[in-house]
Every structure is written in C-alpha cells, then in structure tokens.
Short mmCIF file of C-alpha atoms and ligand atoms in Angstrom, two decimals:
data_model
loop_
_atom_site.label_atom_id
_atom_site.label_comp_id
_atom_site.label_asym_id
_atom_site.label_seq_id
_atom_site.Cartn_x
_atom_site.Cartn_y
_atom_site.Cartn_z
CA THR A 845 0.00 0.00 0.00
CA LEU A 846 0.90 3.65 -0.26
CA LYS A 847 1.34 3.91 3.49
CA MET A 848 3.87 1.06 3.63
CA ALA A 849 5.75 2.46 0.65
CA LYS A 850 6.08 5.76 2.43
CA SER A 851 7.61 4.28 5.57
CA SER A 852 10.08 2.17 3.64
CA PHE A 853 11.40 5.27 1.85
CA GLU A 854 11.28 7.58 4.80
CA TYR A 855 14.70 6.61 6.14
CA VAL A 856 16.26 8.99 3.58
CA LYS A 857 15.06 11.87 5.75
CA LYS A 858 17.69 10.82 8.31
CA PHE A 859 20.43 11.77 5.84
CA GLU A 860 19.62 15.42 6.50
CA LEU A 861 22.27 16.65 8.90
CA ASP A 862 21.72 19.02 11.78
CA ASP A 863 22.90 22.54 10.99
CA THR A 864 21.59 24.39 14.04
CA LEU A 865 23.67 27.47 14.75
CA LEU A 866 25.27 28.08 18.15
CA PRO A 867 22.84 29.84 20.52
CA ASN A 868 23.36 33.38 21.76
CA SER A 869 25.79 34.44 19.05
CA TRP A 870 25.49 37.04 16.32
CA ILE A 871 24.36 35.52 13.05
CA VAL A 872 25.66 37.44 10.04
CA VAL A 873 24.43 36.54 6.57
CA ARG A 874 26.54 38.02 3.76
CA LEU A 875 25.42 37.89 0.15
CA ASP A 876 27.59 38.82 -2.80
CA GLY A 877 26.79 39.12 -6.50
CA LYS A 878 28.35 36.41 -8.66
CA CYS A 879 30.57 37.81 -11.42
CA PHE A 880 29.19 41.32 -10.97
CA HIS A 881 32.24 42.69 -12.68
CA LYS A 882 30.71 41.19 -15.82
CA PHE A 883 27.10 41.83 -14.80
CA SER A 884 27.89 45.54 -14.29
CA ASP A 885 29.58 45.71 -17.71
CA ASP A 886 26.73 43.89 -19.41
CA HIS A 887 24.26 46.38 -17.95
CA LYS A 888 26.45 49.41 -18.55
CA PHE A 889 26.76 50.45 -14.90
CA SER A 890 28.43 53.84 -14.69
CA LYS A 891 31.93 53.62 -13.24
CA PRO A 892 33.14 53.64 -10.58
CA ASN A 893 29.71 53.89 -8.91
CA ASP A 894 26.31 53.38 -10.45
CA LEU A 895 23.83 55.01 -8.09
CA ARG A 896 20.85 53.13 -9.58
CA ALA A 897 22.54 49.82 -8.84
CA LEU A 898 23.35 50.80 -5.25
CA LYS A 899 19.80 51.97 -4.65
CA LEU A 900 18.41 48.74 -6.08
CA MET A 901 20.67 46.77 -3.71
CA ASN A 902 19.40 48.91 -0.81
CA TYR A 903 15.82 48.42 -1.84
CA ALA A 904 16.20 44.65 -2.14
CA ALA A 905 17.78 44.61 1.34
CA PHE A 906 14.98 46.81 2.63
CA ASN A 907 12.51 44.16 1.44
CA VAL A 908 14.44 41.51 3.35
CA LEU A 909 14.35 43.55 6.58
CA ARG A 910 10.66 44.21 6.08
CA ASP A 911 10.01 40.45 5.96
CA PHE A 912 12.35 39.28 8.70
CA ASN A 913 11.66 41.09 11.95
CA ASP A 914 14.55 39.38 13.72
CA LEU A 915 17.03 41.26 11.52
CA LEU A 916 18.37 44.25 13.45
CA MET A 917 20.26 45.92 10.61
CA ALA A 918 21.97 45.40 7.30
CA PHE A 919 25.02 46.88 5.63
CA GLY A 920 25.57 47.07 1.89
CA GLN A 921 28.21 48.19 -0.57
CA SER A 922 29.03 47.35 -4.18
CA ASP A 923 27.41 43.96 -4.95
CA GLU A 924 27.26 42.74 -1.36
CA TYR A 925 24.90 42.94 1.61
CA SER A 926 25.33 41.78 5.21
CA PHE A 927 22.30 41.03 7.38
CA ILE A 928 22.57 40.95 11.17
CA PHE A 929 20.15 38.84 13.19
CA LYS A 930 19.44 39.57 16.81
CA LYS A 931 21.47 37.26 19.03
CA THR A 932 18.48 35.49 20.48
CA THR A 933 16.65 34.77 17.25
CA THR A 934 14.93 31.40 17.12
CA LEU A 935 13.79 31.81 13.52
CA TYR A 936 13.77 28.40 11.77
CA LYS A 937 15.17 27.04 15.04
CA ARG A 938 18.46 28.73 13.97
CA ARG A 939 18.89 26.24 11.14
CA ALA A 940 21.69 27.65 8.96
CA ALA A 941 20.47 26.47 5.56
CA LYS A 942 16.94 27.75 6.15
CA LEU A 943 18.18 31.17 7.26
CA LEU A 944 20.73 31.57 4.49
CA THR A 945 18.54 30.36 1.65
CA THR A 946 15.41 32.31 2.55
CA ILE A 947 17.35 35.54 3.01
CA ASN A 948 19.22 35.03 -0.24
CA SER A 949 16.08 34.08 -2.09
CA LYS A 950 14.09 37.08 -0.88
CA PHE A 951 16.98 39.38 -1.70
CA SER A 952 17.65 37.94 -5.16
CA SER A 953 14.03 37.87 -6.25
CA SER A 954 13.55 41.43 -4.95
CA TYR A 955 16.59 42.56 -6.95
CA VAL A 956 14.94 41.23 -10.10
CA PHE A 957 11.38 42.23 -9.16
CA TYR A 958 12.35 45.88 -8.54
CA TRP A 959 14.96 46.18 -11.30
CA SER A 960 12.86 48.55 -13.44
CA LYS A 961 11.99 50.74 -10.47
CA PHE A 962 15.60 51.89 -10.59
CA PHE A 963 16.76 51.07 -14.13
CA GLY A 964 13.62 52.16 -15.99
CA ASP A 965 13.70 50.91 -19.56
CA VAL A 966 17.19 49.37 -19.30
CA PRO A 967 16.51 45.66 -19.85
CA LEU A 968 17.68 43.07 -17.36
CA LYS A 969 19.54 40.76 -19.72
CA TYR A 970 19.69 37.63 -17.58
CA PRO A 971 18.88 36.52 -14.03
CA PRO A 972 21.63 37.56 -11.60
CA THR A 973 23.09 35.16 -9.05
CA PHE A 974 24.14 35.88 -5.47
CA ASP A 975 26.27 33.66 -3.30
CA GLY A 976 25.80 33.62 0.46
CA ARG A 977 27.48 32.61 3.67
CA ILE A 978 26.80 32.69 7.38
CA VAL A 979 29.36 33.76 9.94
CA LEU A 980 28.83 33.63 13.71
CA TYR A 981 30.34 36.22 16.02
CA PRO A 982 30.32 35.48 19.74
CA SER A 983 30.91 38.99 21.13
CA ASP A 984 29.60 42.49 20.48
CA GLU A 985 33.18 43.56 19.85
CA ASN A 986 33.55 40.95 17.12
CA LEU A 987 30.34 42.10 15.46
CA ILE A 988 31.33 45.76 15.62
CA ASP A 989 34.72 44.87 14.13
CA TYR A 990 32.91 42.98 11.37
CA MET A 991 30.87 46.09 10.53
CA LYS A 992 34.02 48.22 10.62
CA TRP A 993 35.81 45.72 8.38
CA ARG A 994 33.12 45.91 5.69
CA GLN A 995 33.00 49.70 5.84
CA ALA A 996 36.78 50.01 5.72
CA ASP A 997 36.58 47.87 2.59
CA VAL A 998 34.21 50.42 0.99
CA HIS A 999 36.67 53.20 1.70
CA ILE A 1000 39.71 51.38 0.33
CA ASN A 1001 37.92 50.21 -2.81
CA ASN A 1002 36.12 53.45 -3.49
CA LEU A 1003 39.19 55.64 -3.17
CA TYR A 1004 41.08 53.31 -5.51
CA ASN A 1005 38.20 53.04 -8.01
CA THR A 1006 37.49 56.76 -7.98
CA THR A 1007 41.12 57.57 -8.72
CA PHE A 1008 41.44 54.76 -11.28
CA TRP A 1009 38.37 55.82 -13.26
CA THR A 1010 39.28 59.51 -13.05
CA LEU A 1011 42.68 58.70 -14.58
CA VAL A 1012 40.96 56.66 -17.31
CA LEU A 1013 37.93 58.85 -18.06
CA LYS A 1014 39.40 62.31 -17.45
CA GLY A 1015 43.14 61.69 -17.62
CA ASN A 1016 42.92 59.62 -20.81
CA LEU A 1017 45.13 56.86 -19.44
CA SER A 1018 44.49 53.30 -20.56
CA PRO A 1019 43.28 50.96 -17.81
CA SER A 1020 46.70 49.33 -17.57
CA GLN A 1021 48.47 52.71 -17.45
CA ALA A 1022 46.10 53.82 -14.67
CA GLU A 1023 46.76 50.59 -12.81
CA LYS A 1024 50.53 51.13 -13.05
CA ARG A 1025 50.17 54.72 -11.94
CA LEU A 1026 48.34 53.59 -8.78
CA CYS A 1027 50.62 50.67 -8.00
CA GLY A 1028 52.20 51.20 -4.58
CA THR A 1029 50.28 54.39 -3.79
CA VAL A 1030 48.79 55.01 -0.37
CA SER A 1031 45.53 56.86 0.41
CA ALA A 1032 47.24 60.25 0.66
CA ASP A 1033 48.77 59.81 -2.82
CA LYS A 1034 45.39 59.05 -4.34
CA ASN A 1035 43.76 62.04 -2.64
CA GLU A 1036 46.63 64.14 -4.00
CA ILE A 1037 46.25 62.87 -7.59
CA LEU A 1038 42.52 63.61 -7.50
CA PHE A 1039 43.01 67.08 -6.04
CA GLN A 1040 46.14 68.32 -7.84
CA GLU A 1041 45.46 66.89 -11.29
CA PHE A 1042 41.68 66.89 -11.45
CA GLN A 1043 40.57 69.43 -8.79
CA ILE A 1044 38.46 66.70 -7.18
CA ASN A 1045 38.12 66.80 -3.40
CA TYR A 1046 37.48 63.19 -2.43
CA ASN A 1047 35.66 64.38 0.70
CA ASN A 1048 32.95 65.82 -1.52
CA GLU A 1049 32.07 62.45 -3.06
CA LEU A 1050 28.63 61.11 -2.10
CA GLU A 1051 28.42 59.50 1.33
CA ILE A 1052 26.77 56.41 -0.15
CA PHE A 1053 29.88 55.91 -2.31
CA LYS A 1054 32.39 56.54 0.47
CA ARG A 1055 30.66 54.68 3.29
CA GLY A 1056 28.12 52.25 1.89
CA THR A 1057 24.63 52.00 3.38
CA LEU A 1058 23.55 50.92 6.85
CA LEU A 1059 19.86 50.05 7.07
CA VAL A 1060 18.52 50.40 10.59
CA ARG A 1061 15.14 50.29 12.27
CA LYS A 1062 13.84 53.48 13.79
CA THR A 1063 10.72 54.43 15.68
CA ILE A 1064 9.42 57.78 14.55
CA PRO A 1065 6.39 59.77 15.74
CA HIS A 1066 3.33 59.44 13.57
CA ASN A 1067 1.99 62.70 12.08
CA ASN A 1068 0.76 64.77 15.06
CA VAL A 1069 -0.97 61.74 16.58
CA ASP A 1070 0.15 60.04 19.77
CA LYS A 1071 1.33 57.04 17.79
CA HIS A 1072 4.63 55.73 16.55
CA ASN A 1073 5.72 54.07 13.37
CA ASN A 1074 8.54 51.61 13.00
CA VAL A 1075 10.42 52.36 9.82
CA ILE A 1076 13.57 51.23 8.12
CA VAL A 1077 15.93 54.02 7.16
CA ASP A 1078 19.18 54.09 5.25
CA THR A 1079 22.13 55.89 6.77
CA HIS A 1080 25.71 56.47 5.69
CA ASP A 1081 27.35 57.16 9.06
CA ASP A 1082 30.99 56.50 9.87
CA MET A 1083 30.96 53.21 11.78
CA LEU A 1084 34.74 53.22 12.05
CA LYS A 1085 34.48 55.90 14.73
CA ASP A 1086 33.99 54.34 18.17
CA ARG A 1087 31.71 57.26 18.90
CA PHE A 1088 29.21 55.82 16.43
CA TRP A 1089 28.86 52.67 18.52
CA SER A 1090 28.67 54.46 21.86
CA GLU A 1091 25.96 56.72 20.45
CA HIS A 1092 24.06 53.85 18.82
CA LYS A 1093 24.08 51.26 21.60
CA SER A 1094 20.44 50.51 20.87
CA LEU A 1095 21.43 49.01 17.50
CA LEU A 1096 22.68 45.91 19.27
CA LEU A 1097 19.62 45.51 21.48
CA ASN A 1098 16.81 43.11 20.77
CA LYS A 1099 13.97 45.40 19.97
CA CYS A 1100 11.19 45.99 17.47
CA LYS A 1101 8.89 43.10 18.14
CA GLU A 1102 6.06 44.87 16.34
CA PRO A 1103 5.72 44.48 12.61
CA ILE A 1104 7.33 47.14 10.50
CA VAL A 1105 5.01 49.73 9.04
CA TYR A 1106 6.01 50.53 5.52
CA ASN A 1107 6.40 54.29 5.46
CA GLY A 1108 7.32 54.95 1.88
CA PRO A 1109 10.57 53.88 0.32
CA VAL A 1110 13.75 53.91 2.31
CA THR A 1111 14.54 57.57 2.86
CA ASP A 1112 16.98 58.89 0.32
CA ILE A 1113 15.53 56.85 -2.53
P1 ATP B 884 32.66 37.20 -7.47
O1 ATP B 884 31.71 36.31 -8.18
O2 ATP B 884 33.89 36.49 -7.02
O3 ATP B 884 32.04 37.98 -6.36
P2 ATP B 884 32.66 39.75 -8.84
O4 ATP B 884 32.97 40.11 -10.27
O5 ATP B 884 31.25 39.93 -8.39
O6 ATP B 884 33.17 38.26 -8.60
P3 ATP B 884 33.42 41.44 -6.60
O7 ATP B 884 34.71 41.48 -5.86
O8 ATP B 884 32.23 40.97 -5.83
O9 ATP B 884 33.65 40.59 -7.92
O10 ATP B 884 33.18 42.89 -7.13
C1 ATP B 884 31.97 43.33 -7.62
C2 ATP B 884 32.20 44.17 -8.88
O11 ATP B 884 30.92 44.57 -9.40
C3 ATP B 884 32.92 45.47 -8.65
O12 ATP B 884 34.30 45.31 -8.75
C4 ATP B 884 32.38 46.35 -9.75
O13 ATP B 884 33.09 46.12 -10.95
C5 ATP B 884 30.98 45.85 -9.97
N1 ATP B 884 29.95 46.67 -9.31
C6 ATP B 884 29.14 46.28 -8.28
N2 ATP B 884 28.32 47.27 -7.92
C7 ATP B 884 28.59 48.32 -8.72
C8 ATP B 884 28.06 49.65 -8.84
N3 ATP B 884 27.08 50.09 -8.05
N4 ATP B 884 28.57 50.47 -9.80
C9 ATP B 884 29.54 50.04 -10.61
N5 ATP B 884 30.09 48.80 -10.55
C10 ATP B 884 29.62 47.95 -9.62
P1 ATP B 885 6.69 26.07 4.18
O1 ATP B 885 7.11 27.50 4.17
O2 ATP B 885 6.85 25.41 5.48
O3 ATP B 885 7.33 25.28 3.04
P2 ATP B 885 4.31 25.86 2.53
O4 ATP B 885 2.99 26.52 2.63
O5 ATP B 885 5.18 26.24 1.38
O6 ATP B 885 5.11 26.11 3.90
P3 ATP B 885 4.63 23.10 1.69
O7 ATP B 885 4.58 21.86 2.53
O8 ATP B 885 5.96 23.43 1.09
O9 ATP B 885 4.04 24.29 2.58
O10 ATP B 885 3.52 22.94 0.60
C1 ATP B 885 3.40 23.77 -0.54
C2 ATP B 885 1.97 24.15 -0.77
O11 ATP B 885 1.89 25.05 -1.87
C3 ATP B 885 1.08 23.00 -1.13
O12 ATP B 885 0.51 22.39 -0.01
C4 ATP B 885 0.02 23.66 -1.98
O13 ATP B 885 -0.97 24.23 -1.18
C5 ATP B 885 0.76 24.81 -2.65
N1 ATP B 885 1.21 24.49 -4.00
C6 ATP B 885 2.49 24.38 -4.41
N2 ATP B 885 2.56 24.12 -5.70
C7 ATP B 885 1.29 24.06 -6.15
C8 ATP B 885 0.70 23.83 -7.43
N3 ATP B 885 1.45 23.58 -8.50
N4 ATP B 885 -0.64 23.86 -7.51
C9 ATP B 885 -1.39 24.11 -6.44
N5 ATP B 885 -0.91 24.32 -5.22
C10 ATP B 885 0.42 24.31 -5.06
MG1 MG B 886 32.77 37.11 -3.92
MG1 MG B 887 30.70 39.69 -6.40
MG1 MG B 888 31.59 41.98 -3.99
MG1 MG B 889 7.00 25.28 0.99
#
C-alpha cells in the first residue's frame, strides 16, 4: 500500500544533517553578487559607482528587513549585503540552511522584481546570481569589528576606483596605465592625484559611495498623533568611529517586536 511504501522510503530523511547554529551568538548573513564585474559591464553600470545599482541593492535589502523582523540591521556596498540577526533569534530554530537560503532568495528575487523601479527601460539581460554565507560572532566587539571591516573595505575600494576611473575617463590613461600609476600608492597619494590633477576633493564624493549604506530600524512619531511608526531608514554614518557605537548602543539591542510599518521607500531613494 501507499502507506507502507512511504515508511520504507522515509529513512532517507535521516540523511539530513543538523545545521543548528550556536545559541546566543550574532548571526551574520553576507550575500555577494556572482561575477558582478561582468554583470555591471553587461548592464552598462556607470563607473566607478552606479547610483541606480546601489539603490536597487538597498531596496532589495529593505525588502528583506521588512520580511524578517529578527534582523536588526543590514550593511551594503558594491554587490554585497550583510544582514545581522538579533542574538536570540529562534527563527527556523536557527537552522543555517533555512536562514541563508530564505534571506538570499528574498533578496535575489527582490533585486529582479524591482529592477525597473531603478533602471527604468534598461533591460535586465539575464537573471543575476548571489552567493551567500553565514558567519557567527560570539561577542559584540567581534560584530562591531565585522561592521568596521566591511566599511573600511568600501573606503579602500572606493578611493582606488574613484582615482582609477578619473585617470581613465578624465586623464585619458588606458586601464593598464592607470593601474601602473596607482601601483604602490597610499591613500594620501590618491587624494593628491585627485586634487592636484583633477581638482576633485574626495571628501565631496557622495556618502553612499564613500561609506556604503547601513539600514537600521527606527521608531518615529506618527503625524501629530500620539502614535509611533517603525520604519527602516538608510544611513551612511561613519561606523569606524567608536563614537558611532557608543551613540548607537540601541542598534545591538533586541527590539522591534512589532511588525514594520512601511512608510514609503527607504529615505533617500
Ligand atoms: P565574485 O563572483 O567572485 O564575487 P565579482 O565580479 O562579483 O566576482 P566582486 O569582488 O564581488 O567581484 O566585485 C563586484 C564588482 O561589481 C565590482 O568590482 C564592480 O566592478 C561591480 N559593481 C558592483 N556594484 C557596482 C556599482 N554600483 N557600480 C559600478 N560597478 C559595480
Ligand atoms: P513552508 O514555508 O513550510 O514550506 P508551505 O505553505 O510552502 O510552507 P509546503 O509543505 O511546502 O508548505 O507545501 C506547498 C503548498 O503550496 C502545497 O501544499 C500547496 O498548497 C501549494 N502548491 C504548491 N505548488 C502548487 C501547485 N502547483 N498547484 C497548487 N498548489 C500548489
Ligand atoms: Mg565574492
Ligand atoms: Mg561579487
Ligand atoms: Mg563583492
Ligand atoms: Mg513550501
């Protein structure tokens, strides 16, 4: 009978291994676009920074935060996004594969679903792919250092890319000449090239380019009523400063149990 057949096959379920994540530790999910060097060429992203692409990334991440209340914040830059769960989350019983795949899936499908909201008539030529990983951090200090690490990465890459593309687009160097020119230079040298040769003050570049985007939850007063709305806002603060973390202690607290009220797009978009 069907019932007997079922029980004789059911043993295969036991091949599924336990992937429960350690309790009481920070769960960080980081996604990264696969071959986005090519994807950005194929879709003619402006170099070094395509604002439409960054805003689409932010919007896709915003959709993830809207769906997963146990996410405290998210940080994005270039083709990557990191999502931070509250330490005590019991979502999917902390099963790693469930957490990673649902976050990645919601992010990836949102990226495609909202493509035209940011790229208008520019066609999406093929479905993009994102890889994903989970990293656990046991202490607040480790998590803060993780956030600092990702933001320091934005700074290093953006200063390099800004100088590289300025040399190519405005200085008429070939890409390999620009690469040679930058070989062995430190930050101060790159700032100097931009300022002396192209009258560009790197400090005046957009914050979203220099610092990436931190999505956080905020409670804001509802229009002249005695009510509050929970919203998700995008910020571009300097997380490398310890002051940021002392002034934003609440970021690491388990809060926002209420559902998020969608209050228009992420500010700034
Ligand atoms: P991998 O599959 O190993 O991640 P990748 O080509 O995606 O390979 P990354 O190191 O992730 O390599 O770099 C992403 C690349 O995508 C950047 O170097 C840049 O060329 C491009 N890119 C991503 N976002 C933007 C953007 N907003 N504007 C312009 N280019 C972008
Ligand atoms: P979970 O998130 O736990 O997977 P679920 O609602 O997706 O919850 P499943 O056990 O995966 O539950 O079952 C998928 C359900 O989706 C089916 O029970 C059915 O109701 C619906 N469904 C999926 N595919 C079809 C289909 N082709 N036609 C009609 N209904 C479908
Ligand atoms: Mg990668
Ligand atoms: Mg990539
Ligand atoms: Mg990347
Ligand atoms: Mg299902």
